[in-house]
Short mmCIF file of C-alpha atoms in Angstrom, two decimals:
data_model
loop_
_atom_site.label_atom_id
_atom_site.label_comp_id
_atom_site.label_asym_id
_atom_site.label_seq_id
_atom_site.Cartn_x
_atom_site.Cartn_y
_atom_site.Cartn_z
CA MET A 84 -5.91 -5.83 -1.99
CA LEU A 85 -7.89 -7.42 0.81
CA ALA A 86 -6.51 -5.87 3.99
CA GLU A 87 -8.06 -8.49 6.27
CA ILE A 88 -6.07 -11.34 4.77
CA LYS A 89 -3.19 -9.44 3.31
CA GLY A 90 -1.42 -8.20 6.41
CA LEU A 91 -1.24 -4.47 5.68
CA ASN A 92 -3.40 -2.15 7.71
CA GLU A 93 -3.59 1.49 8.76
CA GLU A 94 -4.09 2.56 12.33
CA CYS A 95 -7.15 4.80 12.16
CA GLY A 96 -9.15 7.70 10.85
CA VAL A 97 -9.80 10.95 12.73
CA PHE A 98 -12.78 13.27 12.23
CA ALA A 99 -13.77 16.40 14.15
CA ILE A 100 -16.28 19.22 13.74
CA TRP A 101 -16.82 22.52 15.53
CA GLY A 102 -19.94 24.68 15.37
CA HIS A 103 -22.64 22.39 13.95
CA GLU A 104 -25.97 21.64 15.62
CA LYS A 105 -25.79 18.02 14.45
CA ALA A 106 -22.14 17.52 15.38
CA ALA A 107 -22.48 13.89 16.50
CA GLU A 108 -24.43 12.87 13.39
CA MET A 109 -21.98 14.63 11.06
CA THR A 110 -19.11 12.87 12.82
CA TYR A 111 -20.84 9.52 12.38
CA TYR A 112 -21.11 10.09 8.63
CA GLY A 113 -17.54 11.35 8.41
CA LEU A 114 -16.27 8.23 10.18
CA HIS A 115 -18.42 6.06 7.94
CA ALA A 116 -16.63 7.51 4.92
CA MET A 117 -13.31 6.50 6.51
CA GLN A 118 -14.36 3.05 7.75
CA HIS A 119 -11.66 1.51 5.53
CA ARG A 120 -9.03 3.04 7.83
CA GLY A 121 -10.13 1.01 10.85
CA GLN A 122 -12.75 -1.63 11.52
CA GLU A 123 -11.97 -2.76 15.05
CA GLY A 124 -13.39 0.10 17.10
CA ALA A 125 -15.13 3.46 16.85
CA GLY A 126 -16.00 6.32 19.18
CA ILE A 127 -17.40 9.85 19.33
CA VAL A 128 -17.01 12.52 22.01
CA THR A 129 -19.16 15.68 21.94
CA SER A 130 -19.02 18.97 23.82
CA ASP A 131 -21.87 21.28 24.82
CA LYS A 132 -19.39 23.86 26.18
CA GLU A 133 -19.94 22.58 29.74
CA MET A 134 -19.29 18.84 29.56
CA LEU A 135 -17.86 16.14 27.29
CA TYR A 136 -20.01 13.13 26.37
CA LEU A 137 -18.55 9.84 25.12
CA HIS A 138 -19.81 6.74 23.38
CA LYS A 139 -17.43 4.15 21.94
CA GLY A 140 -17.16 0.42 21.38
CA ASN A 141 -15.58 -2.42 19.46
CA GLY A 142 -16.71 -3.09 15.91
CA LEU A 143 -17.78 -1.16 12.83
CA ILE A 144 -19.24 2.33 13.14
CA ASN A 145 -22.80 1.13 12.42
CA GLU A 146 -22.41 -1.61 15.03
CA VAL A 147 -21.20 0.77 17.73
CA PHE A 148 -23.77 3.53 17.12
CA GLN A 149 -27.52 3.18 17.10
CA GLU A 150 -30.03 6.03 16.89
CA GLY A 151 -30.43 6.29 20.68
CA GLU A 152 -26.77 7.12 21.23
CA PHE A 153 -27.05 10.42 19.39
CA ASN A 154 -29.63 11.76 21.86
CA ARG A 155 -27.00 11.48 24.59
CA LEU A 156 -24.19 12.99 22.52
CA ARG A 157 -25.15 16.62 23.04
CA GLY A 158 -23.36 19.68 21.75
CA SER A 159 -22.18 21.47 18.63
CA ALA A 160 -18.63 20.10 18.68
CA ALA A 161 -17.51 16.50 18.23
CA LEU A 162 -14.41 14.36 17.85
CA GLY A 163 -14.55 10.87 16.34
CA HIS A 164 -12.23 7.99 15.56
CA VAL A 165 -12.23 4.64 13.77
CA ARG A 166 -9.48 2.33 14.87
CA TYR A 167 -7.36 -0.47 13.57
CA ALA A 168 -5.39 -1.85 16.51
CA THR A 169 -1.64 -1.54 15.98
CA GLN A 170 0.45 -0.14 18.84
CA GLY A 171 -1.01 -1.35 22.14
CA GLY A 172 -3.30 -3.96 20.68
CA GLY A 173 -7.07 -4.14 20.89
CA GLY A 174 -9.53 -3.94 23.76
CA TYR A 175 -12.29 -1.52 24.68
CA GLU A 176 -9.99 0.62 26.82
CA ASN A 177 -7.84 1.39 23.75
CA VAL A 178 -10.76 2.45 21.53
CA GLN A 179 -10.56 6.18 20.87
CA PRO A 180 -11.24 8.97 21.48
CA LEU A 181 -9.67 8.62 24.91
CA LEU A 182 -11.51 10.80 27.43
CA PHE A 183 -9.77 12.26 30.49
CA ARG A 184 -11.72 14.16 33.16
CA SER A 185 -10.25 16.49 35.76
CA GLN A 186 -11.44 19.21 38.14
CA ARG A 187 -10.17 22.03 35.96
CA ASN A 188 -11.24 20.77 32.55
CA SER A 189 -11.63 17.61 30.54
CA MET A 190 -10.16 16.59 27.21
CA ALA A 191 -10.66 13.91 24.59
CA LEU A 192 -7.88 12.76 22.28
CA ALA A 193 -7.89 10.99 18.93
CA HIS A 194 -4.68 10.04 17.16
CA ASN A 195 -3.60 8.59 13.86
CA GLY A 196 -0.03 7.32 13.75
CA ASN A 197 2.60 5.87 16.06
CA LEU A 198 5.02 7.43 18.54
CA VAL A 199 8.48 5.94 18.18
CA ASN A 200 9.58 7.13 21.64
CA ALA A 201 6.38 6.06 23.45
CA TYR A 202 8.20 3.30 25.35
CA ALA A 203 10.75 5.70 26.79
CA LEU A 204 8.11 8.29 27.64
CA LYS A 205 5.92 5.72 29.39
CA ASN A 206 8.87 4.65 31.54
CA GLN A 207 9.55 8.28 32.38
CA LEU A 208 5.90 9.01 33.24
CA GLU A 209 5.55 5.91 35.41
CA ALA A 210 8.75 6.80 37.27
CA GLN A 211 7.17 10.17 38.05
CA GLY A 212 3.98 8.60 39.39
CA SER A 213 1.67 8.42 36.39
CA ILE A 214 -0.66 5.43 36.21
CA LEU A 215 -1.45 4.53 32.60
CA GLN A 216 -4.94 3.22 32.00
CA THR A 217 -4.42 1.86 28.47
CA THR A 218 -1.70 0.19 26.44
CA SER A 219 -2.11 2.73 23.65
CA ASP A 220 0.68 5.22 23.01
CA THR A 221 -2.02 7.87 22.51
CA GLU A 222 -2.44 8.17 26.27
CA VAL A 223 1.12 9.46 26.59
CA ILE A 224 0.21 12.85 25.12
CA ALA A 225 -2.57 13.34 27.71
CA HIS A 226 -0.19 12.76 30.61
CA LEU A 227 2.40 15.09 29.10
CA ILE A 228 -0.22 17.83 28.67
CA LYS A 229 -1.58 17.47 32.20
CA ARG A 230 1.93 17.46 33.66
CA SER A 231 2.20 21.08 32.47
CA GLY A 232 -0.89 22.10 34.40
CA HIS A 233 0.40 25.60 35.18
CA LEU A 234 0.45 26.49 31.48
CA ALA A 235 -2.43 27.58 29.28
CA MET A 236 -3.85 24.66 27.30
CA GLU A 237 -2.32 25.68 23.98
CA GLU A 238 1.13 26.12 25.54
CA ALA A 239 0.82 22.81 27.40
CA ILE A 240 -0.03 21.04 24.15
CA LYS A 241 2.91 22.66 22.35
CA GLN A 242 5.27 21.65 25.14
CA ALA A 243 3.96 18.07 25.05
CA LEU A 244 4.22 17.85 21.27
CA GLY A 245 7.83 18.95 21.53
CA MET A 246 8.58 15.80 23.54
CA ILE A 247 7.04 13.17 21.28
CA LYS A 248 8.63 11.69 18.16
CA GLY A 249 7.15 9.80 15.25
CA ALA A 250 4.05 10.06 13.10
CA TYR A 251 0.94 11.67 14.50
CA ALA A 252 -2.17 13.54 13.48
CA PHE A 253 -3.80 14.61 16.77
CA SER A 254 -7.18 16.13 17.50
CA ILE A 255 -7.94 17.22 21.05
CA LEU A 256 -11.41 18.35 22.17
CA THR A 257 -12.02 20.27 25.40
CA GLU A 258 -15.23 21.86 26.65
CA ASP A 259 -14.54 25.10 24.79
CA LYS A 260 -11.92 24.39 22.09
CA LEU A 261 -10.77 21.97 19.41
CA TYR A 262 -7.03 21.55 18.84
CA VAL A 263 -5.48 19.94 15.77
CA ALA A 264 -1.79 19.09 15.30
CA LEU A 265 0.36 17.32 12.70
CA ASP A 266 3.86 15.95 13.26
CA PRO A 267 6.81 18.01 11.95
CA ARG A 268 7.32 15.66 8.98
CA GLY A 269 3.63 15.45 8.06
CA LEU A 270 3.77 11.66 7.87
CA ARG A 271 0.02 11.25 8.33
CA PRO A 272 -2.72 12.97 6.30
CA LEU A 273 -4.98 15.62 7.87
CA SER A 274 -7.15 18.25 6.23
CA ILE A 275 -9.36 21.21 7.22
CA GLY A 276 -12.75 21.89 5.65
CA LYS A 277 -15.86 24.04 6.13
CA LEU A 278 -19.52 23.05 6.37
CA GLY A 279 -21.39 26.33 6.36
CA ASP A 280 -19.92 28.18 9.33
CA ALA A 281 -18.64 24.98 10.95
CA TYR A 282 -15.03 23.84 10.78
CA VAL A 283 -14.33 20.21 9.90
CA VAL A 284 -11.15 18.14 10.33
CA ALA A 285 -10.60 14.73 8.70
CA SER A 286 -7.87 12.23 7.88
CA GLU A 287 -9.26 12.03 4.33
CA THR A 288 -11.13 14.49 2.15
CA CYS A 289 -13.65 11.81 1.16
CA ALA A 290 -15.27 12.51 4.55
CA PHE A 291 -15.88 16.11 3.46
CA ASP A 292 -17.60 14.96 0.29
CA LEU A 293 -19.99 12.68 2.15
CA ILE A 294 -21.28 15.42 4.49
CA GLY A 295 -21.20 18.19 1.89
CA ALA A 296 -18.24 20.10 3.36
CA THR A 297 -15.74 22.02 1.24
CA TYR A 298 -12.01 21.41 1.40
CA GLU A 299 -10.00 24.37 2.68
CA ARG A 300 -6.41 23.19 3.07
CA GLU A 301 -4.00 20.61 4.48
CA VAL A 302 -2.79 20.89 8.04
CA LYS A 303 0.87 21.83 7.73
CA PRO A 304 3.70 19.80 9.30
CA GLY A 305 4.51 21.09 12.77
CA GLU A 306 1.32 23.16 12.89
CA LEU A 307 -1.04 23.48 15.88
CA ILE A 308 -4.51 24.79 15.04
CA THR A 309 -6.97 26.06 17.65
CA ILE A 310 -10.66 26.26 16.75
CA ASP A 311 -13.32 27.87 18.93
CA ASP A 312 -16.34 30.15 18.59
CA THR A 313 -14.11 33.05 17.54
CA GLY A 314 -12.71 31.13 14.56
CA LEU A 315 -9.44 29.43 13.67
CA THR A 316 -5.97 30.41 14.83
CA THR A 317 -2.71 28.72 14.00
CA THR A 318 0.79 28.50 15.40
CA SER A 319 3.87 26.32 14.94
CA PHE A 320 5.30 24.02 17.59
CA SER A 321 8.26 22.89 15.47
CA SER A 322 10.51 24.31 12.79
CA GLN A 323 9.21 23.54 9.32
CA MET A 324 10.66 20.46 7.64
CA GLN A 325 10.30 18.90 4.21
CA ARG A 326 7.05 16.93 4.28
CA THR A 327 7.34 13.15 4.02
CA LEU A 328 3.72 11.98 3.76
CA CYS A 329 3.43 8.19 3.92
CA SER A 330 3.64 6.90 0.35
CA MET A 331 1.37 3.96 1.22
CA GLU A 332 -1.49 6.43 1.61
CA TYR A 333 -1.28 6.89 -2.15
CA VAL A 334 -0.47 3.26 -2.90
CA TYR A 335 -3.06 1.54 -0.75
CA PHE A 336 -4.70 3.13 2.30
CA SER A 337 -6.64 6.18 1.15
CA ARG A 338 -9.88 6.03 -0.78
CA PRO A 339 -9.47 6.79 -4.49
CA ASP A 340 -11.81 9.78 -4.24
CA SER A 341 -9.66 11.44 -1.55
CA ASN A 342 -7.08 14.12 -2.27
CA LEU A 343 -3.72 14.17 -0.48
CA ASP A 344 -1.53 17.26 -0.69
CA GLY A 345 -3.64 18.42 -3.62
CA LEU A 346 -3.24 15.20 -5.59
CA ASN A 347 -6.17 12.86 -6.23
CA VAL A 348 -5.46 9.33 -5.05
CA HIS A 349 -7.10 7.65 -8.05
CA ALA A 350 -5.09 9.83 -10.45
CA SER A 351 -1.83 9.08 -8.63
CA ARG A 352 -2.53 5.33 -8.73
CA LYS A 353 -3.28 5.51 -12.45
CA THR A 354 0.04 7.28 -12.95
CA MET A 355 1.80 4.54 -10.95
CA GLY A 356 0.20 1.94 -13.21
CA LYS A 357 1.31 3.79 -16.32
CA GLN A 358 4.84 4.16 -15.00
CA LEU A 359 4.86 0.45 -14.15
CA ALA A 360 3.87 -0.40 -17.72
CA TYR A 361 6.71 1.75 -19.07
CA GLU A 362 9.24 0.19 -16.71
CA SER A 363 8.14 -3.47 -16.93
CA PRO A 364 6.21 -4.23 -20.14
CA VAL A 365 5.06 -7.76 -20.95
CA GLU A 366 3.08 -9.34 -23.78
CA ALA A 367 -0.37 -10.38 -22.64
CA ASP A 368 -4.04 -10.46 -23.61
CA VAL A 369 -5.77 -8.76 -20.65
CA VAL A 370 -4.95 -6.60 -17.64
CA THR A 371 -6.85 -7.04 -14.39
CA GLY A 372 -6.50 -5.50 -10.93
CA VAL A 373 -6.95 -6.97 -7.48
CA PRO A 374 -9.97 -5.21 -5.91
CA ASP A 375 -10.20 -2.58 -4.65
CA SER A 376 -7.07 -0.46 -4.27
CA SER A 377 -5.31 -1.88 -7.35
CA ILE A 378 -8.04 -1.12 -9.88
CA SER A 379 -6.78 2.40 -10.59
CA ALA A 380 -3.22 1.20 -11.20
CA ALA A 381 -4.49 -1.60 -13.46
CA ILE A 382 -6.43 0.94 -15.54
CA GLY A 383 -3.28 3.04 -15.86
CA PHE A 384 -1.23 0.00 -16.87
CA SER A 385 -3.84 -0.86 -19.49
CA GLU A 386 -3.89 2.66 -20.93
CA ALA A 387 -0.10 2.85 -21.17
CA SER A 388 0.37 -0.65 -22.58
CA GLY A 389 -2.60 -0.72 -24.93
CA ILE A 390 -3.64 -4.10 -23.46
CA PRO A 391 -7.38 -4.11 -22.64
CA TYR A 392 -8.47 -3.88 -19.02
CA GLU A 393 -10.98 -6.48 -17.88
CA LEU A 394 -12.66 -7.47 -14.61
CA GLY A 395 -10.78 -10.70 -14.14
CA LEU A 396 -11.37 -10.75 -10.37
CA ILE A 397 -14.59 -9.94 -8.54
CA LYS A 398 -14.77 -9.06 -4.84
CA ASN A 399 -17.58 -10.51 -2.77
CA ARG A 400 -19.05 -7.57 -0.82
CA TYR A 401 -20.98 -9.70 1.64
CA VAL A 402 -18.29 -11.67 3.44
CA GLY A 403 -18.08 -10.44 7.03
CA ARG A 404 -14.97 -9.91 9.12
CA THR A 405 -15.85 -12.90 11.32
CA PHE A 406 -14.67 -15.24 8.58
CA ILE A 407 -11.03 -14.32 9.14
CA GLN A 408 -9.45 -17.37 10.75
CA PRO A 409 -5.85 -18.22 11.64
CA SER A 410 -5.55 -21.70 10.17
CA GLN A 411 -3.93 -22.15 6.78
CA GLU A 412 -6.86 -24.19 5.45
CA LEU A 413 -9.36 -21.50 6.35
CA ARG A 414 -7.08 -18.78 4.99
CA GLU A 415 -7.10 -20.54 1.61
CA GLN A 416 -10.88 -20.78 1.70
CA GLY A 417 -11.06 -17.14 2.83
CA VAL A 418 -9.44 -15.93 -0.38
CA LYS A 419 -11.94 -17.89 -2.45
CA MET A 420 -14.80 -16.43 -0.41
CA LYS A 421 -13.57 -12.87 -0.88
CA LEU A 422 -12.32 -13.07 -4.48
CA SER A 423 -13.73 -14.87 -7.47
CA PRO A 424 -11.97 -15.14 -10.85
CA VAL A 425 -14.10 -14.43 -13.90
CA ARG A 426 -13.49 -17.63 -15.86
CA GLY A 427 -14.98 -16.27 -19.08
CA ILE A 428 -12.45 -13.43 -19.08
CA VAL A 429 -9.24 -15.19 -18.03
CA ASN A 430 -9.70 -18.69 -19.50
CA GLY A 431 -7.04 -19.32 -22.13
CA LYS A 432 -5.62 -15.80 -21.76
CA ARG A 433 -2.26 -14.37 -20.80
CA VAL A 434 -3.21 -12.25 -17.80
CA ILE A 435 -1.40 -9.30 -16.23
CA MET A 436 -2.45 -9.14 -12.58
CA VAL A 437 -1.76 -5.68 -11.14
CA ASP A 438 -1.61 -5.35 -7.37
CA ASP A 439 -0.60 -2.51 -5.05
CA SER A 440 1.99 -4.33 -2.92
CA ILE A 441 3.29 -7.66 -1.61
CA VAL A 442 3.91 -8.17 2.11
CA ARG A 443 4.47 -11.87 2.80
CA GLY A 444 3.48 -13.18 -0.61
CA THR A 445 0.94 -15.69 0.66
CA THR A 446 -2.10 -13.85 -0.67
CA SER A 447 -0.43 -13.16 -4.03
CA ARG A 448 0.28 -16.88 -4.35
CA ARG A 449 -3.35 -17.74 -3.68
CA ILE A 450 -4.67 -15.22 -6.21
CA VAL A 451 -2.26 -16.42 -8.91
CA ARG A 452 -3.47 -19.94 -8.20
CA LEU A 453 -7.10 -18.83 -8.48
CA LEU A 454 -6.47 -17.30 -11.89
CA LYS A 455 -4.65 -20.38 -13.17
CA GLU A 456 -7.37 -22.68 -11.83
CA ALA A 457 -9.83 -20.54 -13.81
CA GLY A 458 -7.88 -21.31 -16.98
CA ALA A 459 -5.40 -18.45 -17.28
CA LYS A 460 -2.61 -19.58 -19.62
CA GLU A 461 -0.07 -17.21 -18.04
CA VAL A 462 -0.20 -14.89 -15.04
CA HIS A 463 2.22 -11.97 -15.01
CA VAL A 464 2.21 -10.09 -11.72
CA ARG A 465 2.97 -6.37 -11.71
CA ILE A 466 3.19 -4.49 -8.41
CA ALA A 467 2.46 -0.74 -8.43
CA SER A 468 4.94 0.00 -5.63
CA PRO A 469 8.54 -0.98 -4.83
CA PRO A 470 9.33 -4.11 -2.79
CA ILE A 471 8.56 -3.67 0.94
CA GLU A 472 11.87 -4.60 2.53
CA ASN A 473 11.69 -2.72 5.84
CA PRO A 474 9.24 -2.49 8.76
CA CYS A 475 7.19 0.65 9.34
CA TYR A 476 7.41 2.31 12.75
CA TYR A 477 4.83 4.99 12.04
CA GLY A 478 1.48 3.24 12.46
CA ILE A 479 1.32 0.64 9.67
CA ASP A 480 1.47 -2.99 10.67
CA THR A 481 4.14 -4.20 8.30
CA SER A 482 6.13 -6.85 10.08
CA THR A 483 9.72 -7.39 11.04
CA LYS A 484 12.15 -8.04 8.21
CA GLY A 485 11.98 -11.77 8.83
CA GLU A 486 8.36 -11.88 7.68
CA LEU A 487 8.68 -9.56 4.68
CA ILE A 488 9.15 -11.66 1.56
CA ALA A 489 11.02 -8.93 -0.34
CA ALA A 490 13.54 -8.56 2.50
CA ASN A 491 14.58 -12.20 2.22
CA HIS A 492 14.19 -13.14 -1.46
CA ALA A 493 15.26 -11.80 -4.82
CA VAL A 494 12.52 -10.93 -7.30
CA ASP A 495 13.11 -14.12 -9.34
CA ASP A 496 12.74 -16.21 -6.19
CA MET A 497 9.59 -14.32 -5.19
CA CYS A 498 8.16 -14.98 -8.65
CA GLU A 499 8.68 -18.69 -8.17
CA ILE A 500 7.23 -18.62 -4.65
CA ILE A 501 3.96 -16.99 -5.75
CA GLY A 502 3.73 -19.18 -8.87
CA ALA A 503 3.68 -16.34 -11.40
CA ASP A 504 5.11 -16.46 -14.92
CA SER A 505 6.83 -13.13 -14.29
CA LEU A 506 7.00 -10.55 -11.52
CA ALA A 507 8.06 -6.90 -11.52
CA PHE A 508 7.77 -3.98 -9.11
CA LEU A 509 7.56 -0.25 -9.66
CA THR A 510 10.91 1.38 -8.93
CA THR A 511 11.31 3.81 -6.06
CA GLU A 512 12.13 6.51 -8.60
CA GLY A 513 8.99 5.63 -10.54
CA LEU A 514 6.86 5.85 -7.41
CA GLU A 515 8.19 9.26 -6.46
CA LYS A 516 7.81 10.49 -10.03
CA SER A 517 4.17 9.37 -9.98
CA ILE A 518 3.36 11.27 -6.78
CA VAL A 519 5.73 14.22 -6.43
CA ASN A 520 6.07 16.22 -9.62
CA GLU A 521 6.73 19.80 -10.63
CA SER A 522 3.09 20.84 -10.22
CA ASN A 523 2.82 19.75 -6.58
CA SER A 524 6.41 19.65 -5.37
CA HIS A 525 6.34 22.77 -3.15
CA GLU A 526 6.56 21.61 0.49
CA HIS A 527 5.62 18.11 -0.66
CA GLY A 528 7.39 14.82 -0.36
CA ILE A 529 6.79 11.20 0.57
CA CYS A 530 8.13 8.73 3.10
CA LYS A 531 9.69 5.72 1.36
CA ALA A 532 11.21 4.09 4.46
CA CYS A 533 9.46 0.73 4.01
CA PHE A 534 11.07 0.51 0.56
CA THR A 535 14.47 2.12 1.17
CA GLY A 536 15.12 1.79 4.92
CA ASN A 537 15.78 5.55 5.14
CA TYR A 538 13.54 6.66 8.02
CA PRO A 539 12.66 10.38 8.22
CA THR A 540 12.83 10.38 12.04
CA GLU A 541 15.11 8.89 14.65
CA ILE A 542 14.17 5.29 15.51
CA TYR A 543 14.56 4.54 19.20
CA PRO A 544 16.02 1.21 20.40
CA ASN A 545 12.84 0.21 22.24
CA THR A 546 10.44 1.25 19.51
CA VAL A 547 7.69 -1.37 19.52
CA LEU A 548 6.52 -2.49 16.14
CA PRO A 549 2.76 -2.60 15.57
CA ALA A 550 1.24 -6.07 15.81
CA TYR A 551 1.46 -8.02 12.57
CA LYS A 552 -1.58 -9.52 10.86
CA GLU A 553 -1.71 -11.67 7.74
#
């Protein structure tokens, strides 16, 4: 669905490369492939083995970087980041990578996720004299690393990682090394690839495809990888746990051409759609999906049900982010600007509208209304994920329970609120069956906390929820 008006966003995308003469340019293209993961800020840090060079700014990657910037980003190693502001809010100072200079060495950090004990750690650091320069929880890891200044860098990082809790995929670039780490539960995606002799790290494998890199493997939960001119070495900073990769990566966030834990995102969404058709069939004339992330599930629903798939909704590709406005009147107009019903397809038809999720229900209500205004005789809404009844503390900006429609209304009430003729969700069992199966179950699993309320980590009393957007 349309993330800008839907109220469901990911924190960021991380990309890094070591050993390529065009490191900055490759990082730019890798971030461009992951622009969907964050549109509020972008940055790249490079290393020429003697110094780190930074350029970052607010906006899309092609707004932040012009050709001249690459001449100043020297070196064969780079770390990049695209950001959606959740924990800590927006502002230039929070755009990553965060660069920290010191007399001994410098380091740049990029992070995808959210630290659930950041509040407590910030209080502890400030009590010990640290002065935090940003409101981002990413800065915490830098202070923890530097506090262990007597240790070698790898040991300092391991010690710092042992103190933080939550979801994180970290990349840390120094003058002479690149470090990569994934939280012990593997809540966030992170993969390793090769481009010739260069090593590449990315939140999504679609970044590898764009630059011509080959996928090597996933970063393992609790793993710390060190990359330098001698190659790649790996160690563990935590005992191995059952992986609980965020299920919303499969449902909504990741690009359909990416692979997560060896499973193609498009294929998994098709399977969700098929499972949804088996669980909640309905008589209708056409199936349509809400662009873009719901198209795969709609195709799967169509194949399983035998009801033809049609493009009943078209997304306008040329509406800029500046149109997003807070007023209700402009929100209504915003949906019409971004989505157009195909009257010739839906007029007089019983339509099954497949979507990936419902957060507050306001956007679903507007889309149902659009289809009925275009002449749809019936609109049956099918959601290719379970009801979101609980907030996420791991870097996704789902709201408090009070603003989640499924946490406060039964399905029949939700159906009436959005104006649909029927409404059904994929079951939690159906979701897990669609993603984790016998062929990929080894060391694999998904986090379902937003659906079930069973969080895979401890949740601290002062955990700050990411800012909510609708």
